[in-house]
C-alpha atoms as an extended CHARMM CRD file, in Angstrom:
* protein
*
       167  EXT
         1         1  PHE       CA             46.5580000000      -23.1320000000      112.8950000000  PROA      1               0.0000000000
         2         2  GLU       CA             48.5510000000      -23.3420000000      109.4840000000  PROA      2               0.0000000000
         3         3  LEU       CA             47.9970000000      -21.4580000000      106.2980000000  PROA      3               0.0000000000
         4         4  ASP       CA             49.0770000000      -23.0770000000      103.4340000000  PROA      4               0.0000000000
         5         5  SER       CA             50.3610000000      -21.4080000000       99.8480000000  PROA      5               0.0000000000
         6         6  SER       CA             47.0600000000      -21.6400000000       98.3470000000  PROA      6               0.0000000000
         7         7  GLY       CA             45.3230000000      -19.6080000000      101.5850000000  PROA      7               0.0000000000
         8         8  ASN       CA             43.4930000000      -22.4940000000      102.7220000000  PROA      8               0.0000000000
         9         9  LEU       CA             43.5460000000      -22.5350000000      106.7040000000  PROA      9               0.0000000000
        10        10  LYS       CA             44.5900000000      -25.8150000000      108.5180000000  PROA      10              0.0000000000
        11        11  VAL       CA             43.7010000000      -26.7740000000      111.7110000000  PROA      11              0.0000000000
        12        12  ILE       CA             47.3030000000      -28.4190000000      113.4010000000  PROA      12              0.0000000000
        13        13  GLY       CA             47.1470000000      -30.4430000000      116.7900000000  PROA      13              0.0000000000
        14        14  SER       CA             44.7860000000      -29.1340000000      120.0410000000  PROA      14              0.0000000000
        15        15  THR       CA             44.2400000000      -25.3740000000      119.5120000000  PROA      15              0.0000000000
        16        16  THR       CA             41.5400000000      -23.0380000000      121.4330000000  PROA      16              0.0000000000
        17        17  THR       CA             40.8480000000      -19.9700000000      119.4580000000  PROA      17              0.0000000000
        18        18  THR       CA             38.0540000000      -17.2890000000      119.9590000000  PROA      18              0.0000000000
        19        19  GLY       CA             37.1770000000      -16.8650000000      116.5380000000  PROA      19              0.0000000000
        20        20  ILE       CA             38.7000000000      -17.8610000000      112.6410000000  PROA      20              0.0000000000
        21        21  LYS       CA             38.4370000000      -14.1500000000      110.4380000000  PROA      21              0.0000000000
        22        22  THR       CA             39.1130000000      -14.0860000000      106.8610000000  PROA      22              0.0000000000
        23        23  SER       CA             40.6710000000      -10.6070000000      105.4310000000  PROA      23              0.0000000000
        24        24  ASN       CA             39.5410000000      -11.1350000000      101.8670000000  PROA      24              0.0000000000
        25        25  ASN       CA             36.3780000000      -11.1710000000      100.6710000000  PROA      25              0.0000000000
        26        26  GLY       CA             34.8570000000      -12.5470000000      104.0620000000  PROA      26              0.0000000000
        27        27  ASP       CA             33.8420000000      -16.0680000000      102.9940000000  PROA      27              0.0000000000
        28        28  LEU       CA             34.9570000000      -18.7770000000      105.1310000000  PROA      28              0.0000000000
        29        29  ARG       CA             34.6820000000      -22.3280000000      103.3030000000  PROA      29              0.0000000000
        30        30  LEU       CA             35.1710000000      -25.6370000000      105.7480000000  PROA      30              0.0000000000
        31        31  ASN       CA             35.8740000000      -28.3440000000      102.9630000000  PROA      31              0.0000000000
        32        32  PRO       CA             37.4490000000      -31.2540000000      104.6110000000  PROA      32              0.0000000000
        33        33  ASP       CA             40.0640000000      -33.4800000000      102.8890000000  PROA      33              0.0000000000
        34        34  GLY       CA             39.0260000000      -36.7440000000      101.6530000000  PROA      34              0.0000000000
        35        35  THR       CA             35.9740000000      -38.0630000000      103.1370000000  PROA      35              0.0000000000
        36        36  GLY       CA             35.9100000000      -36.2070000000      106.3290000000  PROA      36              0.0000000000
        37        37  THR       CA             32.7260000000      -34.2930000000      107.7220000000  PROA      37              0.0000000000
        38        38  ILE       CA             32.1550000000      -31.2260000000      109.4080000000  PROA      38              0.0000000000
        39        39  ILE       CA             30.5620000000      -31.9280000000      112.5360000000  PROA      39              0.0000000000
        40        40  LEU       CA             28.8940000000      -29.4970000000      114.8080000000  PROA      40              0.0000000000
        41        41  GLU       CA             29.3400000000      -30.5060000000      118.7500000000  PROA      41              0.0000000000
        42        42  LYS       CA             27.7970000000      -27.5990000000      119.9380000000  PROA      42              0.0000000000
        43        43  ALA       CA             25.4620000000      -24.5660000000      119.0420000000  PROA      43              0.0000000000
        44        44  LEU       CA             25.6490000000      -22.3200000000      115.9150000000  PROA      44              0.0000000000
        45        45  ASP       CA             25.5710000000      -18.9010000000      116.7970000000  PROA      45              0.0000000000
        46        46  VAL       CA             25.4400000000      -16.1660000000      114.2480000000  PROA      46              0.0000000000
        47        47  ASN       CA             24.8920000000      -11.9900000000      115.1760000000  PROA      47              0.0000000000
        48        48  GLN       CA             24.7270000000      -13.7820000000      118.8640000000  PROA      48              0.0000000000
        49        49  GLN       CA             21.6400000000      -15.5250000000      117.8760000000  PROA      49              0.0000000000
        50        50  GLN       CA             21.3050000000      -19.4450000000      118.0270000000  PROA      50              0.0000000000
        51        51  VAL       CA             20.5150000000      -21.0100000000      114.8510000000  PROA      51              0.0000000000
        52        52  LEU       CA             21.6200000000      -24.1200000000      115.4070000000  PROA      52              0.0000000000
        53        53  ASP       CA             21.9710000000      -26.6620000000      117.5610000000  PROA      53              0.0000000000
        54        54  THR       CA             22.6250000000      -30.5140000000      117.7280000000  PROA      54              0.0000000000
        55        55  LYS       CA             18.6570000000      -31.4790000000      116.5440000000  PROA      55              0.0000000000
        56        56  ASN       CA             16.7240000000      -28.2190000000      115.7040000000  PROA      56              0.0000000000
        57        57  VAL       CA             16.8920000000      -25.1280000000      113.6330000000  PROA      57              0.0000000000
        58        58  PHE       CA             15.7080000000      -21.9760000000      114.9110000000  PROA      58              0.0000000000
        59        59  PHE       CA             14.8010000000      -18.3040000000      113.2360000000  PROA      59              0.0000000000
        60        60  ASP       CA             14.0950000000      -15.1730000000      114.7460000000  PROA      60              0.0000000000
        61        61  VAL       CA             10.6380000000      -13.6550000000      113.6020000000  PROA      61              0.0000000000
        62        62  TYR       CA             11.0220000000      -10.6730000000      111.0610000000  PROA      62              0.0000000000
        63        63  GLU       CA              8.8310000000       -7.9940000000      112.0020000000  PROA      63              0.0000000000
        64        64  MET       CA              7.2990000000       -5.6130000000      109.2740000000  PROA      64              0.0000000000
        65        65  GLY       CA              5.4050000000       -3.7640000000      111.6950000000  PROA      65              0.0000000000
        66        66  ALA       CA              2.0480000000       -1.9600000000      110.6590000000  PROA      66              0.0000000000
        67        67  GLN       CA              0.9840000000       -1.9940000000      106.9360000000  PROA      67              0.0000000000
        68        68  THR       CA             -0.9970000000        0.6400000000      105.7730000000  PROA      68              0.0000000000
        69        69  ALA       CA             -0.7000000000        0.5640000000      102.0380000000  PROA      69              0.0000000000
        70        70  ASP       CA             -0.0050000000       -2.1810000000       99.4860000000  PROA      70              0.0000000000
        71        71  PHE       CA              3.5390000000       -4.3840000000      100.3150000000  PROA      71              0.0000000000
        72        72  SER       CA              5.5370000000       -7.1860000000       99.3960000000  PROA      72              0.0000000000
        73        73  ILE       CA              7.1430000000      -10.0470000000      101.3900000000  PROA      73              0.0000000000
        74        74  ASP       CA             10.4270000000      -10.5240000000      101.1330000000  PROA      74              0.0000000000
        75        75  PHE       CA             11.5780000000      -13.9040000000      102.7530000000  PROA      75              0.0000000000
        76        76  ASP       CA             15.0480000000      -13.5020000000      101.9750000000  PROA      76              0.0000000000
        77        77  LEU       CA             14.6470000000      -10.9280000000      105.2570000000  PROA      77              0.0000000000
        78        78  GLY       CA             13.5720000000      -13.7620000000      107.2670000000  PROA      78              0.0000000000
        79        79  GLN       CA             12.2870000000      -16.9640000000      107.2000000000  PROA      79              0.0000000000
        80        80  LYS       CA              9.2670000000      -16.2730000000      109.9670000000  PROA      80              0.0000000000
        81        81  GLN       CA              7.4710000000      -12.9980000000      109.2000000000  PROA      81              0.0000000000
        82        82  SER       CA              5.1520000000      -11.3050000000      111.3360000000  PROA      82              0.0000000000
        83        83  CYS       CA              2.6590000000       -7.8040000000      110.4850000000  PROA      83              0.0000000000
        84        84  ARG       CA             -0.5250000000       -5.4100000000      111.3040000000  PROA      84              0.0000000000
        85        85  ILE       CA             -2.5680000000       -4.6960000000      108.3000000000  PROA      85              0.0000000000
        86        86  ASN       CA             -4.8810000000       -1.7580000000      108.6870000000  PROA      86              0.0000000000
        87        87  LYS       CA             -5.7060000000       -0.9650000000      104.7480000000  PROA      87              0.0000000000
        88        88  SER       CA             -9.3960000000       -0.5350000000      103.4090000000  PROA      88              0.0000000000
        89        89  GLY       CA            -10.6060000000       -1.0230000000       99.6450000000  PROA      89              0.0000000000
        90        90  THR       CA             -8.2900000000       -3.0020000000       97.7940000000  PROA      90              0.0000000000
        91        91  LEU       CA             -4.5370000000       -4.1740000000       98.6560000000  PROA      91              0.0000000000
        92        92  ASN       CA             -2.1760000000       -5.6390000000       96.8950000000  PROA      92              0.0000000000
        93        93  ILE       CA              0.4230000000       -7.7820000000       97.7140000000  PROA      93              0.0000000000
        94        94  ALA       CA              3.5420000000       -8.8330000000       96.0130000000  PROA      94              0.0000000000
        95        95  VAL       CA              5.8690000000      -11.9530000000       97.2330000000  PROA      95              0.0000000000
        96        96  GLU       CA              9.5150000000      -12.1040000000       96.1660000000  PROA      96              0.0000000000
        97        97  ARG       CA             11.3940000000      -14.6910000000       95.2710000000  PROA      97              0.0000000000
        98        98  PRO       CA             13.9220000000      -15.6530000000       97.7050000000  PROA      98              0.0000000000
        99        99  VAL       CA             17.1590000000      -17.0860000000       96.8180000000  PROA      99              0.0000000000
       100       100  GLY       CA             16.2120000000      -20.5170000000       96.7630000000  PROA      100             0.0000000000
       101       101  HSD       CA             13.8910000000      -23.3380000000       97.3810000000  PROA      101             0.0000000000
       102       102  GLY       CA             11.4350000000      -23.1540000000      101.5640000000  PROA      102             0.0000000000
       103       103  ASN       CA              9.1210000000      -23.1640000000      103.6630000000  PROA      103             0.0000000000
       104       104  PHE       CA              8.0740000000      -19.6860000000      105.0270000000  PROA      104             0.0000000000
       105       105  ILE       CA              5.8110000000      -18.5680000000      107.5660000000  PROA      105             0.0000000000
       106       106  MET       CA              3.6440000000      -15.2260000000      107.9860000000  PROA      106             0.0000000000
       107       107  GLN       CA              1.5420000000      -14.4850000000      111.1560000000  PROA      107             0.0000000000
       108       108  TRP       CA             -0.6900000000      -11.2710000000      110.7330000000  PROA      108             0.0000000000
       109       109  THR       CA             -3.6460000000       -9.5530000000      112.1610000000  PROA      109             0.0000000000
       110       110  PHE       CA             -6.0890000000       -7.3120000000      109.8720000000  PROA      110             0.0000000000
       111       111  PHE       CA             -6.7390000000       -3.9060000000      112.6420000000  PROA      111             0.0000000000
       112       112  THR       CA             -9.2750000000       -1.3220000000      112.3180000000  PROA      112             0.0000000000
       113       113  ASN       CA             -9.8040000000       -1.8470000000      108.6310000000  PROA      113             0.0000000000
       114       114  LEU       CA            -10.5980000000       -4.7700000000      106.5880000000  PROA      114             0.0000000000
       115       115  PRO       CA             -9.9080000000       -4.1450000000      102.5870000000  PROA      115             0.0000000000
       116       116  THR       CA            -12.4890000000       -5.4290000000      100.5130000000  PROA      116             0.0000000000
       117       117  THR       CA            -10.3210000000       -7.1470000000       97.7290000000  PROA      117             0.0000000000
       118       118  VAL       CA             -6.7940000000       -8.9630000000       98.7840000000  PROA      118             0.0000000000
       119       119  ASN       CA             -4.6690000000       -9.3020000000       95.2280000000  PROA      119             0.0000000000
       120       120  TRP       CA             -1.5090000000      -11.5180000000       95.6960000000  PROA      120             0.0000000000
       121       121  SER       CA              1.3590000000      -11.4320000000       92.7100000000  PROA      121             0.0000000000
       122       122  GLY       CA              4.6780000000      -13.2520000000       92.6490000000  PROA      122             0.0000000000
       123       123  GLN       CA              7.6220000000      -11.7020000000       91.5180000000  PROA      123             0.0000000000
       124       124  GLY       CA              9.4050000000      -12.6230000000       88.0420000000  PROA      124             0.0000000000
       125       125  GLY       CA              5.9890000000      -14.4530000000       86.6230000000  PROA      125             0.0000000000
       126       126  ALA       CA              5.6590000000      -16.7780000000       89.9830000000  PROA      126             0.0000000000
       127       127  GLU       CA              2.3860000000      -17.2200000000       90.9950000000  PROA      127             0.0000000000
       128       128  VAL       CA              0.6370000000      -17.3880000000       94.6510000000  PROA      128             0.0000000000
       129       129  ARG       CA             -1.3730000000      -20.7720000000       94.5370000000  PROA      129             0.0000000000
       130       130  TRP       CA             -3.5160000000      -21.1310000000       97.5120000000  PROA      130             0.0000000000
       131       131  ALA       CA             -4.6310000000      -24.6010000000       98.9960000000  PROA      131             0.0000000000
       132       132  GLY       CA             -8.3690000000      -25.2780000000       97.3350000000  PROA      132             0.0000000000
       133       133  GLY       CA             -7.7870000000      -22.5870000000       94.1500000000  PROA      133             0.0000000000
       134       134  THR       CA             -8.9150000000      -19.4670000000       96.1330000000  PROA      134             0.0000000000
       135       135  GLN       CA             -7.5540000000      -17.5070000000       99.4200000000  PROA      135             0.0000000000
       136       136  PRO       CA            -10.3240000000      -17.5230000000      102.5270000000  PROA      136             0.0000000000
       137       137  ASP       CA            -12.3290000000      -14.7570000000      103.9680000000  PROA      137             0.0000000000
       138       138  TRP       CA            -10.0180000000      -12.4890000000      105.8520000000  PROA      138             0.0000000000
       139       139  GLU       CA            -11.4460000000      -11.4640000000      109.2390000000  PROA      139             0.0000000000
       140       140  LEU       CA            -10.9450000000       -8.5440000000      111.6140000000  PROA      140             0.0000000000
       141       141  ASN       CA             -8.7520000000       -8.9780000000      115.1700000000  PROA      141             0.0000000000
       142       142  THR       CA             -8.0700000000      -12.1940000000      114.4820000000  PROA      142             0.0000000000
       143       143  GLU       CA             -4.4220000000      -13.7730000000      114.2680000000  PROA      143             0.0000000000
       144       144  ASP       CA             -3.6370000000      -15.9450000000      110.9090000000  PROA      144             0.0000000000
       145       145  ILE       CA             -0.6440000000      -18.0050000000      109.9510000000  PROA      145             0.0000000000
       146       146  LEU       CA             -0.2470000000      -18.2560000000      106.4920000000  PROA      146             0.0000000000
       147       147  ALA       CA              2.2230000000      -21.1870000000      104.9890000000  PROA      147             0.0000000000
       148       148  PHE       CA              3.7860000000      -20.5400000000      101.9030000000  PROA      148             0.0000000000
       149       149  TYR       CA              5.7590000000      -23.3480000000       99.9990000000  PROA      149             0.0000000000
       150       150  TYR       CA              8.1490000000      -22.0720000000       97.2470000000  PROA      150             0.0000000000
       151       151  ASP       CA              9.2910000000      -24.6280000000       94.5870000000  PROA      151             0.0000000000
       152       152  GLY       CA             11.8670000000      -22.4850000000       92.5100000000  PROA      152             0.0000000000
       153       153  ASN       CA              8.5700000000      -21.2230000000       90.5170000000  PROA      153             0.0000000000
       154       154  ASN       CA              5.7470000000      -20.8400000000       92.3630000000  PROA      154             0.0000000000
       155       155  PHE       CA              4.2670000000      -20.3440000000       95.8700000000  PROA      155             0.0000000000
       156       156  TYR       CA              1.9270000000      -22.7460000000       97.5610000000  PROA      156             0.0000000000
       157       157  VAL       CA             -0.3750000000      -20.9370000000      100.5360000000  PROA      157             0.0000000000
       158       158  GLN       CA             -1.9540000000      -22.3690000000      103.2380000000  PROA      158             0.0000000000
       159       159  ALA       CA             -3.6960000000      -20.0820000000      105.6930000000  PROA      159             0.0000000000
       160       160  THR       CA             -4.5120000000      -21.0210000000      108.9090000000  PROA      160             0.0000000000
       161       161  GLN       CA             -6.7710000000      -18.6880000000      110.5720000000  PROA      161             0.0000000000
       162       162  ASN       CA             -8.1390000000      -17.1660000000      113.5100000000  PROA      162             0.0000000000
       163       163  PHE       CA             -6.4800000000      -18.3960000000      116.9020000000  PROA      163             0.0000000000
       164       164  GLU       CA             -7.6390000000      -17.2250000000      120.0920000000  PROA      164             0.0000000000
       165       165  GLU       CA             -6.7980000000      -18.4920000000      123.6000000000  PROA      165             0.0000000000
       166       166  LEU       CA             -8.4540000000      -21.4770000000      125.3280000000  PROA      166             0.0000000000
       167       167  SER       CA            -11.2100000000      -20.0330000000      127.6680000000  PROA      167             0.0000000000
């Protein structure tokens, strides 16, 4: 390795290392000179979680736990999320704008109590738009998957409901 006068780290020849650390702000940028390409030949691990192998991208599920009051969904905490909901009456759910465009998944179950009304709002004026123009009717003790697409302005949501074991 060689550190040039601009603070760039260059790999020279064949070396073995256990890691590269930065000392300033923690950013590590890989920028090949010319027409070079950054090639990932093995798995990419972040915090000991495999995030990327040579063909797939993986994400841990962010577990929101039991929700017994109005709550927010923050997809910056995880692209895949899960929660259990126990709330009667009106339930208000705010969806926070993620850092960028993306596809997001929420798995949830209503247990014990089922709200009579579920109101959705998007942060900063974003709308939460449902396939067909209305959200589905929710049921107790069933697993539902909500697929969100965020285009930078609004959330588009499709629910797939009532997952059960085959008998």
